[in-house]
XYZ file of C-alpha atoms in Angstrom:
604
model
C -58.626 -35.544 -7.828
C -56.906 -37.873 -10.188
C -59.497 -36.862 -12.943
C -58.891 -32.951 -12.405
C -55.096 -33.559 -12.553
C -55.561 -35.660 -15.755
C -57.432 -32.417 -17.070
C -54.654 -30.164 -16.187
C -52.222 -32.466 -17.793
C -54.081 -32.398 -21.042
C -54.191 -28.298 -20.548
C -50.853 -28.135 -20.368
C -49.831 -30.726 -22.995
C -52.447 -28.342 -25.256
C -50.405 -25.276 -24.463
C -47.272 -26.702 -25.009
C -48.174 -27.792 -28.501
C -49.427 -23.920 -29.349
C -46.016 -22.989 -28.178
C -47.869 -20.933 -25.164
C -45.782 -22.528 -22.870
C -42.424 -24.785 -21.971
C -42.272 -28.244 -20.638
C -38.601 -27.856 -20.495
C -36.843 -27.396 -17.407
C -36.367 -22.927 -16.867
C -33.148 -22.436 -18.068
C -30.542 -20.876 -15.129
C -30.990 -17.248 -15.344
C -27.407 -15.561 -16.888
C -24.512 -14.323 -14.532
C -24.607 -10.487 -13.958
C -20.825 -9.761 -15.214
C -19.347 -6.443 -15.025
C -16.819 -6.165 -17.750
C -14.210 -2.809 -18.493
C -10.752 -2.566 -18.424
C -7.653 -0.545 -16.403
C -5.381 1.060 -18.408
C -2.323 0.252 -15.993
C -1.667 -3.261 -15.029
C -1.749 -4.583 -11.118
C 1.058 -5.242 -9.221
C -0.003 -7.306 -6.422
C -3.241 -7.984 -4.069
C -1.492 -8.106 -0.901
C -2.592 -4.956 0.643
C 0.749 -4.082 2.754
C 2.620 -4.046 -0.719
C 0.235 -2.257 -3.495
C 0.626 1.311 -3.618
C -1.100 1.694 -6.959
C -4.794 2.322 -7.925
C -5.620 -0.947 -9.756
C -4.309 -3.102 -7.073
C -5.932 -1.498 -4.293
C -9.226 -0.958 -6.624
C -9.451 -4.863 -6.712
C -8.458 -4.902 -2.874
C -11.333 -2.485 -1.742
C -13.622 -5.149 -3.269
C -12.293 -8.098 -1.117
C -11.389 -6.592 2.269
C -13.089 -4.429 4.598
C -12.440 -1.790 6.284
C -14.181 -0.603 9.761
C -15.546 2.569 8.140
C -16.608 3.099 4.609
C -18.130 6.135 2.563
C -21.790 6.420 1.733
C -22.119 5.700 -1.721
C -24.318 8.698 -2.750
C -23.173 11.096 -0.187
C -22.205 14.585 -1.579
C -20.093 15.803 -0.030
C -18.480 12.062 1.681
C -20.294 11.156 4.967
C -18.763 7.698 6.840
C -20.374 5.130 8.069
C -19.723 1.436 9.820
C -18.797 -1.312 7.915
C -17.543 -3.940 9.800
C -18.120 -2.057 12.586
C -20.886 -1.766 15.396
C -21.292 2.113 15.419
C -18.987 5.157 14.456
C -15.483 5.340 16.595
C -15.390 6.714 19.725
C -12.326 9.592 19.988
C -10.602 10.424 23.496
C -7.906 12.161 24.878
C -7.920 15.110 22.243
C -8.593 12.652 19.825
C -5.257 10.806 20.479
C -7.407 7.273 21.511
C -9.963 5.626 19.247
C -12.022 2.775 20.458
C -14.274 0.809 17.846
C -15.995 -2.503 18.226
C -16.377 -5.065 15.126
C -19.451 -6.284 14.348
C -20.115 -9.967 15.252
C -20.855 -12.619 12.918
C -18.968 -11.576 9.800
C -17.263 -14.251 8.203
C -14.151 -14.434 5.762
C -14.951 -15.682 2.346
C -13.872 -19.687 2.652
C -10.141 -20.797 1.663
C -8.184 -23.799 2.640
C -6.522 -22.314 5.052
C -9.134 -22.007 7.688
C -9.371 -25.887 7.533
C -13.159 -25.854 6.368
C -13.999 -24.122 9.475
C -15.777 -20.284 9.437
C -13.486 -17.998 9.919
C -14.922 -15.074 12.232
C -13.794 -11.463 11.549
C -12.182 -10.205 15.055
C -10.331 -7.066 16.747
C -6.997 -8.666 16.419
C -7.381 -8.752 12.604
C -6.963 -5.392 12.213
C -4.094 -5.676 15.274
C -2.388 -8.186 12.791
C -3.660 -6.123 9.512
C -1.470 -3.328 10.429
C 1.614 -4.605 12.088
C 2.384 -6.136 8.806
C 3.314 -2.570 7.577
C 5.649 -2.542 10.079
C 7.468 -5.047 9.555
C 10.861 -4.279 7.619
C 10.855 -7.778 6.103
C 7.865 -6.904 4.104
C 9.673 -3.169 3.017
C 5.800 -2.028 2.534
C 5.733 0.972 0.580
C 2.978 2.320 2.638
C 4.586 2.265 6.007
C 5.848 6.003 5.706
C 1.956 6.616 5.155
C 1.011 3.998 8.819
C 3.679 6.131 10.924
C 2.722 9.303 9.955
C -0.039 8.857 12.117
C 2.204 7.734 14.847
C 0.555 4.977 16.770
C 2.118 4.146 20.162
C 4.690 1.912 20.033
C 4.775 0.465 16.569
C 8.265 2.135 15.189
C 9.508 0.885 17.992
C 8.529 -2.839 17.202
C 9.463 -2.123 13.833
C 13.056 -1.030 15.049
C 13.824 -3.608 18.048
C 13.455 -6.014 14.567
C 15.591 -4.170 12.833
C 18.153 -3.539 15.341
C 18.070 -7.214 16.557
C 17.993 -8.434 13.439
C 15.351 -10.968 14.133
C 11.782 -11.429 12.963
C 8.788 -9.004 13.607
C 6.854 -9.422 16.859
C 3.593 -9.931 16.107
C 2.518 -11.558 19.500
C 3.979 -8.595 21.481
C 1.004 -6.089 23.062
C 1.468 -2.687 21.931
C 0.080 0.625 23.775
C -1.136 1.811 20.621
C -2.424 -1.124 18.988
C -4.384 -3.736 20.707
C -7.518 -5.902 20.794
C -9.246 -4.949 23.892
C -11.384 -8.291 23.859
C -12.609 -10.335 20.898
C -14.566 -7.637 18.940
C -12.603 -4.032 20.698
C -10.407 -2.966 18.779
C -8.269 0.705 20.446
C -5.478 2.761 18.962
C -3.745 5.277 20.648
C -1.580 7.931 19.118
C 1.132 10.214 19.923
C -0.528 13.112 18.544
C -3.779 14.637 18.168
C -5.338 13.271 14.802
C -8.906 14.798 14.478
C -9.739 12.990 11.069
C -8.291 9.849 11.901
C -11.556 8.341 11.147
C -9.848 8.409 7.100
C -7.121 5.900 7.804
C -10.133 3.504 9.447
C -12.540 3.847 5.994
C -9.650 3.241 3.692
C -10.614 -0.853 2.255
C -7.862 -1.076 0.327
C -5.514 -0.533 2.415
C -6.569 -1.389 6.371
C -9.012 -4.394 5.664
C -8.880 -7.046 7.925
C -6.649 -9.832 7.494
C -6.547 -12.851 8.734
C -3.048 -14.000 10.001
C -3.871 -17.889 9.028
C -3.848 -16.965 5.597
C -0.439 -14.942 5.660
C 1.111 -17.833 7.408
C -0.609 -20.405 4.666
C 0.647 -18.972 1.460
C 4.148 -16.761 2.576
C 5.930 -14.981 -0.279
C 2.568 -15.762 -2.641
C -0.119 -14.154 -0.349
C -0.573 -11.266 -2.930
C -1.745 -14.166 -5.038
C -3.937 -15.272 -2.608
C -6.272 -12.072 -0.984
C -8.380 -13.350 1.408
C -10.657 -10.920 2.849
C -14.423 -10.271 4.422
C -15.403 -8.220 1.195
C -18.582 -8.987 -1.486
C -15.955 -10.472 -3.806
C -13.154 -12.762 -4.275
C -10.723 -13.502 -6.522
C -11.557 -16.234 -9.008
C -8.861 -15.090 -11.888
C -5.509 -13.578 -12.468
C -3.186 -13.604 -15.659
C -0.602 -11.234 -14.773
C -0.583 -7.828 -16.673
C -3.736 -9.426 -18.679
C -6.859 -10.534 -17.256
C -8.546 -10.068 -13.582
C -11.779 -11.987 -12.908
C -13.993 -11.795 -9.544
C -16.947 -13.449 -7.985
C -19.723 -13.386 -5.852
C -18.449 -13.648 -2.517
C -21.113 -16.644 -1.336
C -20.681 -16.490 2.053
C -21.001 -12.899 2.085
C -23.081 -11.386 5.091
C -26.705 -9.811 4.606
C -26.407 -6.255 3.507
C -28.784 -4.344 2.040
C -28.236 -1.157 -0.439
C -28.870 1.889 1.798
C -27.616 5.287 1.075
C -28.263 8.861 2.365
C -28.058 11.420 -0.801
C -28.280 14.941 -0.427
C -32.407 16.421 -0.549
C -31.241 18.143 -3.909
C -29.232 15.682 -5.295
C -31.679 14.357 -7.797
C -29.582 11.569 -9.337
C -28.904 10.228 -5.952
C -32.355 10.281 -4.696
C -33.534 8.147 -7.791
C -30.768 5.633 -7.309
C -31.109 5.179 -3.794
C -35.528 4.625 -4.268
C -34.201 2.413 -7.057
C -31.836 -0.003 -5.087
C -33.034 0.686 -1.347
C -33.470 -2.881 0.515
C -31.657 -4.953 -2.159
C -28.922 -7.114 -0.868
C -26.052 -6.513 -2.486
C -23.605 -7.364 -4.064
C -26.190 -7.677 -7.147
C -24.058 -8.389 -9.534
C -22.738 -11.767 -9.690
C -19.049 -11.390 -11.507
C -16.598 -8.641 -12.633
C -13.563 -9.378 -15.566
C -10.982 -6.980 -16.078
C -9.162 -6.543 -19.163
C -5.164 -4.805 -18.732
C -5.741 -3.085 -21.762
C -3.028 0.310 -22.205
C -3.444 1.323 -25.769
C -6.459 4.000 -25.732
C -8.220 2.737 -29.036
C -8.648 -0.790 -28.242
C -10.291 0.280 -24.653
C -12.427 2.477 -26.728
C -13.432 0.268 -29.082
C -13.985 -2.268 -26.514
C -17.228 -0.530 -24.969
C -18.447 0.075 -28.423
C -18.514 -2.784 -29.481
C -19.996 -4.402 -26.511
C -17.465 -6.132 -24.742
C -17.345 -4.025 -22.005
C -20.006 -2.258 -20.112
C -18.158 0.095 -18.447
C -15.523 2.243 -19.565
C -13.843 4.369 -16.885
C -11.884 7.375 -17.820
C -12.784 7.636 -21.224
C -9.343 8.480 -23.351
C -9.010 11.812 -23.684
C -8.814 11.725 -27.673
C -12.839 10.078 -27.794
C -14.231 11.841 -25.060
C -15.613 14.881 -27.563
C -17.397 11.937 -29.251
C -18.773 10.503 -26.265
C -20.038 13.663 -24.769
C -19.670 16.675 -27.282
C -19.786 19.788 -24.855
C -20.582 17.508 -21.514
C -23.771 15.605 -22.995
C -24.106 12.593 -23.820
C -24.063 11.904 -28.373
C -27.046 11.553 -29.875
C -25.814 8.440 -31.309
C -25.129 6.896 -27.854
C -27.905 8.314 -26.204
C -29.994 6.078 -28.830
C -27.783 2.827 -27.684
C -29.262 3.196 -23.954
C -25.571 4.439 -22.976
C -25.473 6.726 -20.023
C -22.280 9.262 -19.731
C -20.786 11.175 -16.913
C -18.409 14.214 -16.900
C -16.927 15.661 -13.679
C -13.742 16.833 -11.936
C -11.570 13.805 -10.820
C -10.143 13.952 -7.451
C -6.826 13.693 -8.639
C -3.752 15.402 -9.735
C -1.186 14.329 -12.528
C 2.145 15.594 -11.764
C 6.125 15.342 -12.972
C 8.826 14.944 -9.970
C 12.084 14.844 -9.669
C 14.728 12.274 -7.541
C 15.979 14.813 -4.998
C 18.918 12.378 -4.419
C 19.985 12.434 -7.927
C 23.485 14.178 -8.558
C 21.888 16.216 -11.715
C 18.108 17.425 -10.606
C 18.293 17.004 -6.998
C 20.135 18.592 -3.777
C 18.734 21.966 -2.081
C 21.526 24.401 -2.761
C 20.637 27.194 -5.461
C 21.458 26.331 -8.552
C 19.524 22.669 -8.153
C 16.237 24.604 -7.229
C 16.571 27.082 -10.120
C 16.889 23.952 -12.125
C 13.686 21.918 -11.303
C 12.126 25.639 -11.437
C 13.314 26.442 -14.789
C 11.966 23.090 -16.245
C 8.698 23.350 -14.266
C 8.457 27.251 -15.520
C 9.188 25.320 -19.205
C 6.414 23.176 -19.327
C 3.580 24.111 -21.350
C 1.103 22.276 -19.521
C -1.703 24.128 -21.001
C -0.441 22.857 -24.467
C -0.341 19.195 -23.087
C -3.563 19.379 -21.755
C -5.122 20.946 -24.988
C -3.127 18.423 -27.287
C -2.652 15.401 -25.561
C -5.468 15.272 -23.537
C -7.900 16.793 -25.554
C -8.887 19.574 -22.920
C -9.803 17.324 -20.312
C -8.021 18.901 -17.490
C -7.442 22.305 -15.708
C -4.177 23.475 -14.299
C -3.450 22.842 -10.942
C -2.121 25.611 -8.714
C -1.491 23.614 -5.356
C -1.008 20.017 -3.712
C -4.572 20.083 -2.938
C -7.284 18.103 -4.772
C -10.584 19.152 -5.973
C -13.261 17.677 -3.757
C -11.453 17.949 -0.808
C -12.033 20.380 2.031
C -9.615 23.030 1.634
C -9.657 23.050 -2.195
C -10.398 26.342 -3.673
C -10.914 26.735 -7.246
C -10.279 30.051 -7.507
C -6.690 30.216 -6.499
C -3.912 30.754 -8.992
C -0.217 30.320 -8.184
C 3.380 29.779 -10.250
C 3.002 25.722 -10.036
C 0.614 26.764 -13.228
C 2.958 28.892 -15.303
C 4.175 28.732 -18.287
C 7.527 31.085 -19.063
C 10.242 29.601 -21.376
C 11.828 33.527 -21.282
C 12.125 33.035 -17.121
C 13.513 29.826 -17.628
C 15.807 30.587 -19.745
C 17.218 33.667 -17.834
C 17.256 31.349 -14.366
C 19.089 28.802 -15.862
C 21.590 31.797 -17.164
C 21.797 33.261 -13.928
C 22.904 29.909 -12.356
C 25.582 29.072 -14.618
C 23.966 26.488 -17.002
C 25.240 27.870 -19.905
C 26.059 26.573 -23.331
C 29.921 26.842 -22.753
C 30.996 25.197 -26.177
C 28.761 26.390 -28.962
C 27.036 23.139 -29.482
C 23.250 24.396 -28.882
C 22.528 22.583 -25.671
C 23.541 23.666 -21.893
C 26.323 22.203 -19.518
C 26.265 22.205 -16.152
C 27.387 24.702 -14.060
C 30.813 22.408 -13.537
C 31.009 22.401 -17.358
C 30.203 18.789 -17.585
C 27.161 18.001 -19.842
C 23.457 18.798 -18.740
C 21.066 15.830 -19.984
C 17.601 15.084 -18.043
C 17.034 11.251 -18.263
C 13.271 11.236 -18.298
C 11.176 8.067 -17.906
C 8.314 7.495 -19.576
C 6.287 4.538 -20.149
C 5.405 2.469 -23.610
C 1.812 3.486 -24.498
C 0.358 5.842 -27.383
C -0.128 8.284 -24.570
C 2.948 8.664 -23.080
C 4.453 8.932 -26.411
C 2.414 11.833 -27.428
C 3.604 13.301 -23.924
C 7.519 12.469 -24.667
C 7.421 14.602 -27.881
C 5.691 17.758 -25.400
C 8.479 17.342 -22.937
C 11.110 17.319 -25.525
C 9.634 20.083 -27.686
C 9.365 22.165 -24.091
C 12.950 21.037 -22.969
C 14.897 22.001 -26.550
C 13.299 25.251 -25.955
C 15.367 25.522 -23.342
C 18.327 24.511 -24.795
C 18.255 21.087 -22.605
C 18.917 17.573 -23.937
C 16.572 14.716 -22.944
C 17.018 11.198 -23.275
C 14.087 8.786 -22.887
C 13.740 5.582 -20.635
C 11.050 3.738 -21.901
C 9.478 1.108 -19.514
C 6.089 -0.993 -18.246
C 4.223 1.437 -15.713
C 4.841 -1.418 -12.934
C 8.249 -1.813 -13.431
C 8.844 2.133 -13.406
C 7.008 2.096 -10.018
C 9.304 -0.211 -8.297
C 12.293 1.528 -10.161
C 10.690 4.685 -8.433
C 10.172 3.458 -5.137
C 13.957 2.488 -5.299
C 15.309 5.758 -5.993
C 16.697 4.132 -9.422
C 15.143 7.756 -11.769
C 15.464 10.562 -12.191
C 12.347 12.473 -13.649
C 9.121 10.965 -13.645
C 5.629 11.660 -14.147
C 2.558 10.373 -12.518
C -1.185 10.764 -11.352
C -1.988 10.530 -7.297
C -6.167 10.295 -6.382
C -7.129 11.287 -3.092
C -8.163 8.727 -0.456
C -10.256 10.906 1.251
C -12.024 14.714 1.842
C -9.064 15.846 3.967
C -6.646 17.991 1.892
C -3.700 16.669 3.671
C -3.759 13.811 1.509
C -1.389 15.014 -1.167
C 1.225 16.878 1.060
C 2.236 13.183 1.574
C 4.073 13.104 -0.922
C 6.637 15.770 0.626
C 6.628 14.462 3.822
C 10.045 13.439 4.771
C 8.795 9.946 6.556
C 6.966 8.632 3.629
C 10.342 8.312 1.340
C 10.521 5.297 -0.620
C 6.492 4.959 0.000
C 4.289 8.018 -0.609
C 7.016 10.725 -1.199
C 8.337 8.657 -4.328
C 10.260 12.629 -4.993
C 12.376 11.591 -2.020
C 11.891 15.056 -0.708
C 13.101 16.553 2.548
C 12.680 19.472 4.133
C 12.251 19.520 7.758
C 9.967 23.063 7.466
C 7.252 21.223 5.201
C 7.897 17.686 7.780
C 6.655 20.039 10.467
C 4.001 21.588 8.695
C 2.549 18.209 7.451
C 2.731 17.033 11.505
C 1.103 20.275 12.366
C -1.650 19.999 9.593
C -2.580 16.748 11.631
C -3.160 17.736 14.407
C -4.713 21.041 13.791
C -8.902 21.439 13.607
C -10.676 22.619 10.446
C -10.416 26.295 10.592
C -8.778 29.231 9.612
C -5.368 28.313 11.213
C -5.580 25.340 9.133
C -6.217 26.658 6.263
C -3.247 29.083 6.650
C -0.975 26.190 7.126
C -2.365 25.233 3.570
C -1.287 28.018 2.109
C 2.383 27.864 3.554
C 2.837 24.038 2.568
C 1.913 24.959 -0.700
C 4.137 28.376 -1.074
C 6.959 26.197 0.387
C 5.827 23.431 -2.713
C 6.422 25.511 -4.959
C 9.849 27.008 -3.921
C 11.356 23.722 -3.641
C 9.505 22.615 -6.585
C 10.059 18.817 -5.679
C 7.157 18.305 -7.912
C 5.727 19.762 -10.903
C 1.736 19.954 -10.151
C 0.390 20.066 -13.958
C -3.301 19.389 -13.766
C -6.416 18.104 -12.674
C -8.535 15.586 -14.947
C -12.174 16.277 -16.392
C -13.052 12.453 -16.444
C -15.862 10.682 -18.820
C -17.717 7.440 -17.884
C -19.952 5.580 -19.718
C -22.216 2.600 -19.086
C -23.809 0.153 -21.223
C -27.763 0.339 -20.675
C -27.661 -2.681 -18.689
C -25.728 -1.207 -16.292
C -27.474 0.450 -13.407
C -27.111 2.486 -10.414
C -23.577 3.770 -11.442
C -21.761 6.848 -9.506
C -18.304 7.556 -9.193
C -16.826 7.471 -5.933
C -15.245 10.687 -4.663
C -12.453 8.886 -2.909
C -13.012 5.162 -2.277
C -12.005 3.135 -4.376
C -15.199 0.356 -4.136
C -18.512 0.657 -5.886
C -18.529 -3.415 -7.970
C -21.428 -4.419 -4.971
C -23.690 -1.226 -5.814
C -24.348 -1.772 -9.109
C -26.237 -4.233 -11.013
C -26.679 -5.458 -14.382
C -30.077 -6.208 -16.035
C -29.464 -9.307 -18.109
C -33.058 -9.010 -20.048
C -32.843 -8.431 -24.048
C -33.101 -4.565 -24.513
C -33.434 -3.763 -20.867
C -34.090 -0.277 -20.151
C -30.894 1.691 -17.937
């Protein structure tokens, strides 16, 4: 034996010397690093505060959710994620019973101790009483009691009445943890898709109360969650970086794509069986300015680029395919309909633009009638957009493309003769309107700092001096505009809203009078549209549904709260490393389905 190894020995010390092979240890295989950029900074990880995209795009990654979306399903299909099976709906679906999954673990922190943490029922008990609780002044607790769980406004009030400290330890009819894995919620009214508000990651992932308690004011610095990542970096406003979750459970890339849906069927043979997450890191940039994004992906340091700005996505994909030039790189490019709407509101408490009586609503109507979207779209954003006509998304269920309503016209003449007929008049010769008092008419518009918004500043005063109406500008960070918003502290406003799920309700939100200061940043109410939104709840899909649709939206655009301008045609690209990619439809996770092939050259 010694004299065969001796030959093998001199074999290999042979092969080494014609460079055939390596003596040297293998080297460690690279990290798999996802690397793009948002275009608006983050405001927080503590999912009871965030109420903007980036935020709860990095939450979705770190906490779970019972429910989640199947990846390649067209249209959405749900399926368990932390828990056993699908929910089980009683009592006109007014009770929901689900049972967690044993044996999933949160990712390790100091504040378990060094002990495994277990994901249980009362996690989610705990998850969603903090939106409750007034100390916190969560922006999303309009959105919580909209769906009117038993007992939970009350807990909410008896803290706010007794001034004291929210009751976390106190049983509630609605909200409990039957045993150590049951979780049940009852409701006061029927909610047939209530199965939404269970998938939703970034917003009702467990949490686990230890870690609350550990880190206080700072635990949006802290997110601790069940998910394939967690958080290894944050430099405020510049630079998010997270990791591998190692402790993360087995779970293996399975997906159910339509029979036709030939993308989907190749990804899902592709990936089928893997565990994922595959990829081992992802680093976000906070980078606003559209060029440098741009010229981020080209030049490599990104391999993803999300929402391609409008002004490059003709170069990127000239007529909806991919350049030639790209093409040749290995990139792959997507174009498609964003589930989203961009739209300009008003404060309906302001003194100028807000109120119900008359002459306000001829107001807001005359500015929305004033705005040439279709100009903004074609200019600013390059034609990547159609008009919207109604609160309702595309890719949603009651969504119909062919409908065309007011919310999408364009008539400076009508304007101009509303705003006559309601007494804003130019009463001293100067060029601009007054009031109808006689005191002076200016619209104090914010706007925020980018190249963008800029471009968008010079549309809305080019449409307004049309009009014979003065703006003035106030220019701010996106984040701090937000919380200005959520205050009341505006007075016009644009913004984007992407829907969380396929149920067209999503977007009346915003006018529902329970959600101000949270969802309806307009501050709108009207207690007509309040009990259409409760009704559109609790009615089945059908016809009567859909009518109720079509009243919410009539009534949307006679109170014109909001100015619905238009939906975005988004482009993504990918690097040729990158593989498996698909937009979501709604959720806002998809980090742990992708992977990255680290070999020189490899293939996409």
């Amino acid at each position: 034996m010694s004299l065969l190894r001796r030959a093998f020995r001199t074999l290999a010390l042979a092969a080494a010397l014609l460079g055939l092979v390596s003596l040297a240890p293998a080297a460690e295989a690279p990290l798999k690093v996802i690397r793009y950029a948002f275009r608006t900074a983050e405001t927080s990880f503590d999912p009871s505060q965030v109420n903007d995209l980036y935020s709860r795009t990095v939450d979705a990654h770190i906490f779970e959710a019972l429910y989640t979306y199947d990846h390649l399903a067209r249209p959405a299909k749900f399926k368990p994620l932390t828990a056993e099976a699908l929910p089980e709906a009683g009592d006109h679906f007014r009770t929901w019973t689900m049972r967690v999954r044993p044996g999933i673990y949160y990712a390790d922190d100091p504040a378990f101790g060094g002990k495994r943490r277990e994901l249980v029922a009362e996690d989610y008990v705990y998850a969603i009483k903090r939106f409750a609780d007034p100390a916190l002044k969560s922006p999303l607790w309009g959105y919580v009691d909209s769906y009117k769980l038993l007992g939970l406004a009350e807990a909410r009030q008896r803290a706010i009445d007794g001034k004291k400290p929210f009751d976390y330890d106190t049983t509630l009819d609605g909200l409990r943890a039957l045993d150590r894995y049951t979780l049940q919620i009852k409701l006061a009214e029927p909610r047939p898709r209530f199965i939404e508000f269970l998938a939703a990651n970034d917003v009702i992932g467990g949490v686990a109360r230890e870690v609350v308690q550990a880190y206080g004011d700072r635990v949006g610095e802290h997110p601790v969650g069940t998910g394939p990542f967690r958080l290894a970096e944050w430099r405020r406003a510049s630079f998010i970086a997270l990791e591998r979750n190692p402790g993360y459970r087995e779970r293996l890339y399975d997906a159910e794509p339509a029979p036709d849906d030939a993308e989907g069927q190749a990804i899902a043979a592709h990936f089928k069986g893997r565990r994922i997450p595959m990829v081992d890191r992802v680093e976000i940039s906070i980078i606003e300015e559209n060029q440098p994004r741009w010229l981020a992906f080209l030049n490599g340091q990104h391999n993803v680029i999300e929402l391609v700005p409008a002004e490059y996505s003709s170069l990127a994909m000239p007529k909806g395919h991919l350049a030639p030039n790209l093409a040749k790189q290995g990139v792959h490019g997507w174009r498609q309909v964003r589930s989203d709407i961009y739209m300009t509101f008003f404060n309906l408490e302001d003194p100028v633009v807000g109120g119900y009586t008359p002459e306000k609503v001829a107001l807001r109507r005359a500015i929305a009638l004033g705005l040439d979207v279709a100009r903004e779209v074609r200019l600013v954003h390059k034609g990547q957009g159609i008009l919207a006509q109604a609160p309702i998304v595309p890719n949603t269920n009651s969504y119909d493309p062919t409908v065309t309503s007011e919310m999408s016209t364009y008539d400076p003449a009508r304007a101009n003769a509303l705003l006559d007929l309601y007494g804003y008049l130019d009463r001293d010769g100067d060029g601009w309107r007054e009031l109808p008092d006689g005191s002076p008419l200016v619209l104090q518009w914010s706007i925020e700092t980018d190249q963008r918004a800029r471009q968008i500043s010079e549309q809305y005063h080019r449409d307004m001096s049309a009009l014979k109406i003065r703006v003035e500008f106030r220019p701010g960070k996106w984040p701090e505009l937000l919380k200005a918003a959520r205050a009341g502290k505006f007075q016009i406003w644009h913004v984007g809203n992407v829907a969380a799920g396929p149920d067209s309700q999503g977007l009346l939100q915003r006018y529902d009078g329970t959600q101000v200061g949270g969802q309806n940043i307009a501050r709108f109410r009207r207690p007509e549209l309040d009990a259409l939104y409760r009704r559109l709840s609790e009615l089945p899909d059908g016809p009567e549904r859909d009518a109720a649709f079509d009243e919410a939206t009539r009534l949307a655009i006679a109170w014109m709260p909001y100015k619905l301008r238009f939906h975005t045609l988004v482009t993504d690209l990918t690097q040729r490393e990158v593989q498996g990619y698909r937009r979501p439809l709604f959720w806002q996770d998809w980090w742990q389905y992708v992977d990255v092939d680290t070999r020189p050259g490899a293939a996409p």
